[in-house]
Structures are given as C-alpha cells and as structure tokens.
Amino acid sequence: MFSKACEYAIRAAIYIASESQSGRRASLKDIAREIDSPEAFTAKTLQKLSRSGVVVSTKGAHGGFHIVPEQLQQIKVSKIVLAIDGDKVYTRCSLGLHDCSEDHPCPFHSRFQPVRSDLRQIIENTSLGDLTSGLVSGDTFLKI
C-alpha cells in the first residue's frame, strides 16, 4: 500500500519519536542503522519529513533529528504518508491502472474500496505517540 520510501519514513519517525521521548536527538547515521535503510535515502526522506513539520532538524555538534514529545499525540501517520506519497494511497488503483475511477472501475475497484476506507481511518487516527509506546516498552520492534 505504501511506497518503500513511505515505509522508511514511518519507521524513521517512530525511531526519532522514541529517542525524543528519552531526551535524545537521533543522528542520520543512527536512524539509517536502526531502520535498516541506506543513509543517502534516509537523508532525503528526513528532509521531506522536516519540511512537512513532522521532525525538527538541528545542525551542529549536538544536532540531529527530534520531535517535541508533547506533539507525539498530534502527529498522525497520515501526515507522514502525505509528506512522502501524497494522497495516492487513497486514490491510486489497486491494480495500477491509470484510468480506474468510480465512473470507470477496474475489476477489483469495488472490492478494494472498503480496504482503502479502513486504511484512511487507521492512518488518520493513529499518532506517532500510539506507535512509539510499544517501541519504548519493548513490545514492538523496528528492525530484526
């Protein structure tokens, strides 16, 4: 459903959020290592997250990426998805057909609509705080 870039962006945001809750900033190198992503790719992804206001980038010796802990419940996964993939997760044809629409549906269109609707509900109502709590407690993981 999400592009690979979006998957990495969500993972990066969760990792940064967990570090921020512990009062630490995360370096590019640490983020790339923890989400198992190439550094150059991670840098581009973080730049988009920074521009969209999901993460804060601080330069210098004590710099890195962080998220204000008080904002973790306000930042929804949908904000990350929109920053990286735009709205295609809601609009793209599940079979990849360019002309698929309500008026001109593909064979899978009507069956996929409930999935798309449920996905929208989930990502618009799930915050970084929701996803970070399991990581901090050790109940969930980002990297094998």
mmCIF file with all atom_site columns, C-alpha atoms in Angstrom:
data_model
loop_
_atom_site.group_PDB
_atom_site.id
_atom_site.type_symbol
_atom_site.label_atom_id
_atom_site.label_alt_id
_atom_site.label_comp_id
_atom_site.label_asym_id
_atom_site.label_entity_id
_atom_site.label_seq_id
_atom_site.pdbx_PDB_ins_code
_atom_site.Cartn_x
_atom_site.Cartn_y
_atom_site.Cartn_z
_atom_site.occupancy
_atom_site.B_iso_or_equiv
_atom_site.pdbx_formal_charge
_atom_site.auth_seq_id
_atom_site.auth_comp_id
_atom_site.auth_asym_id
_atom_site.auth_atom_id
_atom_site.pdbx_PDB_model_num
ATOM 1   C CA . MET A 1 1   ? 0.000   0.000  0.000   1.00 0.00 ? 1   MET A CA 1
ATOM 2   C CA . PHE A 1 2   ? 2.759   2.446  0.933   1.00 0.00 ? 2   PHE A CA 1
ATOM 3   C CA . SER A 1 3   ? 5.826   3.123  -1.161  1.00 0.00 ? 3   SER A CA 1
ATOM 4   C CA . LYS A 1 4   ? 9.143   1.859  0.190   1.00 0.00 ? 4   LYS A CA 1
ATOM 5   C CA . ALA A 1 5   ? 10.094  5.489  0.904   1.00 0.00 ? 5   ALA A CA 1
ATOM 6   C CA . CYS A 1 6   ? 6.932   5.917  2.967   1.00 0.00 ? 6   CYS A CA 1
ATOM 7   C CA . GLU A 1 7   ? 7.589   2.727  4.925   1.00 0.00 ? 7   GLU A CA 1
ATOM 8   C CA . TYR A 1 8   ? 11.074  4.006  5.783   1.00 0.00 ? 8   TYR A CA 1
ATOM 9   C CA . ALA A 1 9   ? 9.686   7.434  6.674   1.00 0.00 ? 9   ALA A CA 1
ATOM 10  C CA . ILE A 1 10  ? 7.191   5.937  9.109   1.00 0.00 ? 10  ILE A CA 1
ATOM 11  C CA . ARG A 1 11  ? 9.922   3.799  10.674  1.00 0.00 ? 11  ARG A CA 1
ATOM 12  C CA . ALA A 1 12  ? 12.263  6.796  10.918  1.00 0.00 ? 12  ALA A CA 1
ATOM 13  C CA . ALA A 1 13  ? 9.586   8.943  12.549  1.00 0.00 ? 13  ALA A CA 1
ATOM 14  C CA . ILE A 1 14  ? 8.841   6.226  15.105  1.00 0.00 ? 14  ILE A CA 1
ATOM 15  C CA . TYR A 1 15  ? 12.531  5.832  15.927  1.00 0.00 ? 15  TYR A CA 1
ATOM 16  C CA . ILE A 1 16  ? 13.067  9.591  16.214  1.00 0.00 ? 16  ILE A CA 1
ATOM 17  C CA . ALA A 1 17  ? 9.978   9.871  18.405  1.00 0.00 ? 17  ALA A CA 1
ATOM 18  C CA . SER A 1 18  ? 11.226  7.149  20.751  1.00 0.00 ? 18  SER A CA 1
ATOM 19  C CA . GLU A 1 19  ? 14.625  8.835  21.040  1.00 0.00 ? 19  GLU A CA 1
ATOM 20  C CA . SER A 1 20  ? 12.942  12.193 21.642  1.00 0.00 ? 20  SER A CA 1
ATOM 21  C CA . GLN A 1 21  ? 10.894  10.735 24.482  1.00 0.00 ? 21  GLN A CA 1
ATOM 22  C CA . SER A 1 22  ? 14.194  9.799  26.120  1.00 0.00 ? 22  SER A CA 1
ATOM 23  C CA . GLY A 1 23  ? 15.521  13.337 25.651  1.00 0.00 ? 23  GLY A CA 1
ATOM 24  C CA . ARG A 1 24  ? 17.909  12.417 22.824  1.00 0.00 ? 24  ARG A CA 1
ATOM 25  C CA . ARG A 1 25  ? 18.332  13.618 19.268  1.00 0.00 ? 25  ARG A CA 1
ATOM 26  C CA . ALA A 1 26  ? 18.882  10.992 16.619  1.00 0.00 ? 26  ALA A CA 1
ATOM 27  C CA . SER A 1 27  ? 21.704  11.295 14.101  1.00 0.00 ? 27  SER A CA 1
ATOM 28  C CA . LEU A 1 28  ? 21.254  10.413 10.439  1.00 0.00 ? 28  LEU A CA 1
ATOM 29  C CA . LYS A 1 29  ? 23.667  7.516  10.849  1.00 0.00 ? 29  LYS A CA 1
ATOM 30  C CA . ASP A 1 30  ? 21.773  6.105  13.845  1.00 0.00 ? 30  ASP A CA 1
ATOM 31  C CA . ILE A 1 31  ? 18.400  6.461  12.139  1.00 0.00 ? 31  ILE A CA 1
ATOM 32  C CA . ALA A 1 32  ? 19.606  4.728  8.972   1.00 0.00 ? 32  ALA A CA 1
ATOM 33  C CA . ARG A 1 33  ? 21.107  1.897  11.013  1.00 0.00 ? 33  ARG A CA 1
ATOM 34  C CA . GLU A 1 34  ? 18.052  1.435  13.237  1.00 0.00 ? 34  GLU A CA 1
ATOM 35  C CA . ILE A 1 35  ? 15.548  1.357  10.367  1.00 0.00 ? 35  ILE A CA 1
ATOM 36  C CA . ASP A 1 36  ? 17.865  -0.643 8.088   1.00 0.00 ? 36  ASP A CA 1
ATOM 37  C CA . SER A 1 37  ? 17.903  1.968  5.322   1.00 0.00 ? 37  SER A CA 1
ATOM 38  C CA . PRO A 1 38  ? 20.715  3.408  3.193   1.00 0.00 ? 38  PRO A CA 1
ATOM 39  C CA . GLU A 1 39  ? 21.996  6.708  4.611   1.00 0.00 ? 39  GLU A CA 1
ATOM 40  C CA . ALA A 1 40  ? 21.544  8.753  1.415   1.00 0.00 ? 40  ALA A CA 1
ATOM 41  C CA . PHE A 1 41  ? 17.975  7.507  1.034   1.00 0.00 ? 41  PHE A CA 1
ATOM 42  C CA . THR A 1 42  ? 17.272  8.198  4.705   1.00 0.00 ? 42  THR A CA 1
ATOM 43  C CA . ALA A 1 43  ? 18.644  11.743 4.345   1.00 0.00 ? 43  ALA A CA 1
ATOM 44  C CA . LYS A 1 44  ? 16.217  12.521 1.505   1.00 0.00 ? 44  LYS A CA 1
ATOM 45  C CA . THR A 1 45  ? 13.330  11.046 3.458   1.00 0.00 ? 45  THR A CA 1
ATOM 46  C CA . LEU A 1 46  ? 14.199  13.037 6.586   1.00 0.00 ? 46  LEU A CA 1
ATOM 47  C CA . GLN A 1 47  ? 14.434  16.212 4.529   1.00 0.00 ? 47  GLN A CA 1
ATOM 48  C CA . LYS A 1 48  ? 10.817  15.708 3.431   1.00 0.00 ? 48  LYS A CA 1
ATOM 49  C CA . LEU A 1 49  ? 9.718   14.952 6.994   1.00 0.00 ? 49  LEU A CA 1
ATOM 50  C CA . SER A 1 50  ? 11.486  18.079 8.214   1.00 0.00 ? 50  SER A CA 1
ATOM 51  C CA . ARG A 1 51  ? 9.903   20.271 5.525   1.00 0.00 ? 51  ARG A CA 1
ATOM 52  C CA . SER A 1 52  ? 6.453   18.936 6.402   1.00 0.00 ? 52  SER A CA 1
ATOM 53  C CA . GLY A 1 53  ? 6.927   19.639 10.115  1.00 0.00 ? 53  GLY A CA 1
ATOM 54  C CA . VAL A 1 54  ? 6.942   16.022 11.283  1.00 0.00 ? 54  VAL A CA 1
ATOM 55  C CA . VAL A 1 55  ? 10.517  16.185 12.592  1.00 0.00 ? 55  VAL A CA 1
ATOM 56  C CA . VAL A 1 56  ? 12.832  19.008 13.623  1.00 0.00 ? 56  VAL A CA 1
ATOM 57  C CA . SER A 1 57  ? 16.372  19.070 12.267  1.00 0.00 ? 57  SER A CA 1
ATOM 58  C CA . THR A 1 58  ? 19.092  20.750 14.326  1.00 0.00 ? 58  THR A CA 1
ATOM 59  C CA . LYS A 1 59  ? 22.585  21.303 12.923  1.00 0.00 ? 59  LYS A CA 1
ATOM 60  C CA . GLY A 1 60  ? 25.818  21.344 14.868  1.00 0.00 ? 60  GLY A CA 1
ATOM 61  C CA . ALA A 1 61  ? 27.783  19.233 17.302  1.00 0.00 ? 61  ALA A CA 1
ATOM 62  C CA . HIS A 1 62  ? 24.722  18.406 19.407  1.00 0.00 ? 62  HIS A CA 1
ATOM 63  C CA . GLY A 1 63  ? 22.368  18.370 16.446  1.00 0.00 ? 63  GLY A CA 1
ATOM 64  C CA . GLY A 1 64  ? 20.246  15.670 14.961  1.00 0.00 ? 64  GLY A CA 1
ATOM 65  C CA . PHE A 1 65  ? 16.581  14.968 14.475  1.00 0.00 ? 65  PHE A CA 1
ATOM 66  C CA . HIS A 1 66  ? 13.906  15.159 17.118  1.00 0.00 ? 66  HIS A CA 1
ATOM 67  C CA . ILE A 1 67  ? 10.193  15.570 17.679  1.00 0.00 ? 67  ILE A CA 1
ATOM 68  C CA . VAL A 1 68  ? 8.811   17.656 20.503  1.00 0.00 ? 68  VAL A CA 1
ATOM 69  C CA . PRO A 1 69  ? 7.422   14.940 22.847  1.00 0.00 ? 69  PRO A CA 1
ATOM 70  C CA . GLU A 1 70  ? 4.263   16.962 23.551  1.00 0.00 ? 70  GLU A CA 1
ATOM 71  C CA . GLN A 1 71  ? 3.408   16.761 19.821  1.00 0.00 ? 71  GLN A CA 1
ATOM 72  C CA . LEU A 1 72  ? 3.589   12.980 19.510  1.00 0.00 ? 72  LEU A CA 1
ATOM 73  C CA . GLN A 1 73  ? -0.153  12.520 20.011  1.00 0.00 ? 73  GLN A CA 1
ATOM 74  C CA . GLN A 1 74  ? -0.964  15.274 17.491  1.00 0.00 ? 74  GLN A CA 1
ATOM 75  C CA . ILE A 1 75  ? 1.220   13.962 14.660  1.00 0.00 ? 75  ILE A CA 1
ATOM 76  C CA . LYS A 1 76  ? -0.820  11.374 12.792  1.00 0.00 ? 76  LYS A CA 1
ATOM 77  C CA . VAL A 1 77  ? 0.601   8.738  10.465  1.00 0.00 ? 77  VAL A CA 1
ATOM 78  C CA . SER A 1 78  ? -1.419  10.350 7.672   1.00 0.00 ? 78  SER A CA 1
ATOM 79  C CA . LYS A 1 79  ? 0.831   13.428 7.889   1.00 0.00 ? 79  LYS A CA 1
ATOM 80  C CA . ILE A 1 80  ? 3.868   11.251 7.189   1.00 0.00 ? 80  ILE A CA 1
ATOM 81  C CA . VAL A 1 81  ? 2.117   9.434  4.351   1.00 0.00 ? 81  VAL A CA 1
ATOM 82  C CA . LEU A 1 82  ? 1.039   12.705 2.727   1.00 0.00 ? 82  LEU A CA 1
ATOM 83  C CA . ALA A 1 83  ? 4.555   14.147 3.066   1.00 0.00 ? 83  ALA A CA 1
ATOM 84  C CA . ILE A 1 84  ? 6.129   11.191 1.271   1.00 0.00 ? 84  ILE A CA 1
ATOM 85  C CA . ASP A 1 85  ? 3.480   9.642  -1.000  1.00 0.00 ? 85  ASP A CA 1
ATOM 86  C CA . GLY A 1 86  ? 0.898   12.377 -1.328  1.00 0.00 ? 86  GLY A CA 1
ATOM 87  C CA . ASP A 1 87  ? -2.689  11.186 -1.458  1.00 0.00 ? 87  ASP A CA 1
ATOM 88  C CA . LYS A 1 88  ? -2.139  8.291  -3.895  1.00 0.00 ? 88  LYS A CA 1
ATOM 89  C CA . VAL A 1 89  ? -2.678  5.733  -1.132  1.00 0.00 ? 89  VAL A CA 1
ATOM 90  C CA . TYR A 1 90  ? -6.299  6.945  -1.167  1.00 0.00 ? 90  TYR A CA 1
ATOM 91  C CA . THR A 1 91  ? -6.695  7.413  -4.906  1.00 0.00 ? 91  THR A CA 1
ATOM 92  C CA . ARG A 1 92  ? -4.404  5.016  -6.777  1.00 0.00 ? 92  ARG A CA 1
ATOM 93  C CA . CYS A 1 93  ? -5.886  1.964  -8.440  1.00 0.00 ? 93  CYS A CA 1
ATOM 94  C CA . SER A 1 94  ? -5.086  -1.222 -6.549  1.00 0.00 ? 94  SER A CA 1
ATOM 95  C CA . LEU A 1 95  ? -4.188  -2.866 -9.880  1.00 0.00 ? 95  LEU A CA 1
ATOM 96  C CA . GLY A 1 96  ? -2.084  0.084  -11.024 1.00 0.00 ? 96  GLY A CA 1
ATOM 97  C CA . LEU A 1 97  ? -4.414  1.135  -13.841 1.00 0.00 ? 97  LEU A CA 1
ATOM 98  C CA . HIS A 1 98  ? -4.254  4.841  -14.669 1.00 0.00 ? 98  HIS A CA 1
ATOM 99  C CA . ASP A 1 99  ? -7.862  5.251  -15.818 1.00 0.00 ? 99  ASP A CA 1
ATOM 100 C CA . CYS A 1 100 ? -9.552  3.478  -12.904 1.00 0.00 ? 100 CYS A CA 1
ATOM 101 C CA . SER A 1 101 ? -12.252 5.566  -11.172 1.00 0.00 ? 101 SER A CA 1
ATOM 102 C CA . GLU A 1 102 ? -15.758 5.331  -9.736  1.00 0.00 ? 102 GLU A CA 1
ATOM 103 C CA . ASP A 1 103 ? -17.143 6.002  -13.233 1.00 0.00 ? 103 ASP A CA 1
ATOM 104 C CA . HIS A 1 104 ? -14.695 3.649  -14.972 1.00 0.00 ? 104 HIS A CA 1
ATOM 105 C CA . PRO A 1 105 ? -13.729 0.984  -12.385 1.00 0.00 ? 105 PRO A CA 1
ATOM 106 C CA . CYS A 1 106 ? -11.235 -1.841 -12.713 1.00 0.00 ? 106 CYS A CA 1
ATOM 107 C CA . PRO A 1 107 ? -12.414 -5.375 -11.818 1.00 0.00 ? 107 PRO A CA 1
ATOM 108 C CA . PHE A 1 108 ? -11.072 -5.022 -8.259  1.00 0.00 ? 108 PHE A CA 1
ATOM 109 C CA . HIS A 1 109 ? -12.240 -1.444 -7.603  1.00 0.00 ? 109 HIS A CA 1
ATOM 110 C CA . SER A 1 110 ? -15.413 -2.045 -5.604  1.00 0.00 ? 110 SER A CA 1
ATOM 111 C CA . ARG A 1 111 ? -13.836 -4.817 -3.531  1.00 0.00 ? 111 ARG A CA 1
ATOM 112 C CA . PHE A 1 112 ? -10.866 -2.641 -2.640  1.00 0.00 ? 112 PHE A CA 1
ATOM 113 C CA . GLN A 1 113 ? -12.890 0.425  -1.572  1.00 0.00 ? 113 GLN A CA 1
ATOM 114 C CA . PRO A 1 114 ? -13.543 -0.865 1.987   1.00 0.00 ? 114 PRO A CA 1
ATOM 115 C CA . VAL A 1 115 ? -9.829  -1.593 2.435   1.00 0.00 ? 115 VAL A CA 1
ATOM 116 C CA . ARG A 1 116 ? -8.920  1.903  1.291   1.00 0.00 ? 116 ARG A CA 1
ATOM 117 C CA . SER A 1 117 ? -11.551 3.388  3.603   1.00 0.00 ? 117 SER A CA 1
ATOM 118 C CA . ASP A 1 118 ? -10.299 1.358  6.574   1.00 0.00 ? 118 ASP A CA 1
ATOM 119 C CA . LEU A 1 119 ? -6.720  2.348  5.830   1.00 0.00 ? 119 LEU A CA 1
ATOM 120 C CA . ARG A 1 120 ? -7.664  6.035  5.773   1.00 0.00 ? 120 ARG A CA 1
ATOM 121 C CA . GLN A 1 121 ? -9.429  5.618  9.135   1.00 0.00 ? 121 GLN A CA 1
ATOM 122 C CA . ILE A 1 122 ? -6.407  3.886  10.658  1.00 0.00 ? 122 ILE A CA 1
ATOM 123 C CA . ILE A 1 123 ? -3.708  6.282  9.492   1.00 0.00 ? 123 ILE A CA 1
ATOM 124 C CA . GLU A 1 124 ? -5.744  9.402  10.220  1.00 0.00 ? 124 GLU A CA 1
ATOM 125 C CA . ASN A 1 125 ? -6.428  8.213  13.773  1.00 0.00 ? 125 ASN A CA 1
ATOM 126 C CA . THR A 1 126 ? -3.063  6.683  14.685  1.00 0.00 ? 126 THR A CA 1
ATOM 127 C CA . SER A 1 127 ? -0.480  9.023  16.172  1.00 0.00 ? 127 SER A CA 1
ATOM 128 C CA . LEU A 1 128 ? 3.273   8.719  16.487  1.00 0.00 ? 128 LEU A CA 1
ATOM 129 C CA . GLY A 1 129 ? 2.669   8.531  20.226  1.00 0.00 ? 129 GLY A CA 1
ATOM 130 C CA . ASP A 1 130 ? 0.489   5.457  19.706  1.00 0.00 ? 130 ASP A CA 1
ATOM 131 C CA . LEU A 1 131 ? 3.212   3.735  17.686  1.00 0.00 ? 131 LEU A CA 1
ATOM 132 C CA . THR A 1 132 ? 6.090   4.791  19.904  1.00 0.00 ? 132 THR A CA 1
ATOM 133 C CA . SER A 1 133 ? 4.685   3.454  23.154  1.00 0.00 ? 133 SER A CA 1
ATOM 134 C CA . GLY A 1 134 ? 5.173   -0.180 22.115  1.00 0.00 ? 134 GLY A CA 1
ATOM 135 C CA . LEU A 1 135 ? 8.704   0.501  20.948  1.00 0.00 ? 135 LEU A CA 1
ATOM 136 C CA . VAL A 1 136 ? 9.648   2.191  24.215  1.00 0.00 ? 136 VAL A CA 1
ATOM 137 C CA . SER A 1 137 ? 8.123   -0.652 26.273  1.00 0.00 ? 137 SER A CA 1
ATOM 138 C CA . GLY A 1 138 ? 9.802   -3.320 24.127  1.00 0.00 ? 138 GLY A CA 1
ATOM 139 C CA . ASP A 1 139 ? 6.505   -4.802 22.932  1.00 0.00 ? 139 ASP A CA 1
ATOM 140 C CA . THR A 1 140 ? 7.159   -3.833 19.288  1.00 0.00 ? 140 THR A CA 1
ATOM 141 C CA . PHE A 1 141 ? 10.264  -3.507 17.098  1.00 0.00 ? 141 PHE A CA 1
ATOM 142 C CA . LEU A 1 142 ? 11.570  -1.681 14.013  1.00 0.00 ? 142 LEU A CA 1
ATOM 143 C CA . LYS A 1 143 ? 14.459  -3.916 13.000  1.00 0.00 ? 143 LYS A CA 1
ATOM 144 C CA . ILE A 1 144 ? 15.035  -7.628 13.220  1.00 0.00 ? 144 ILE A CA 1
#
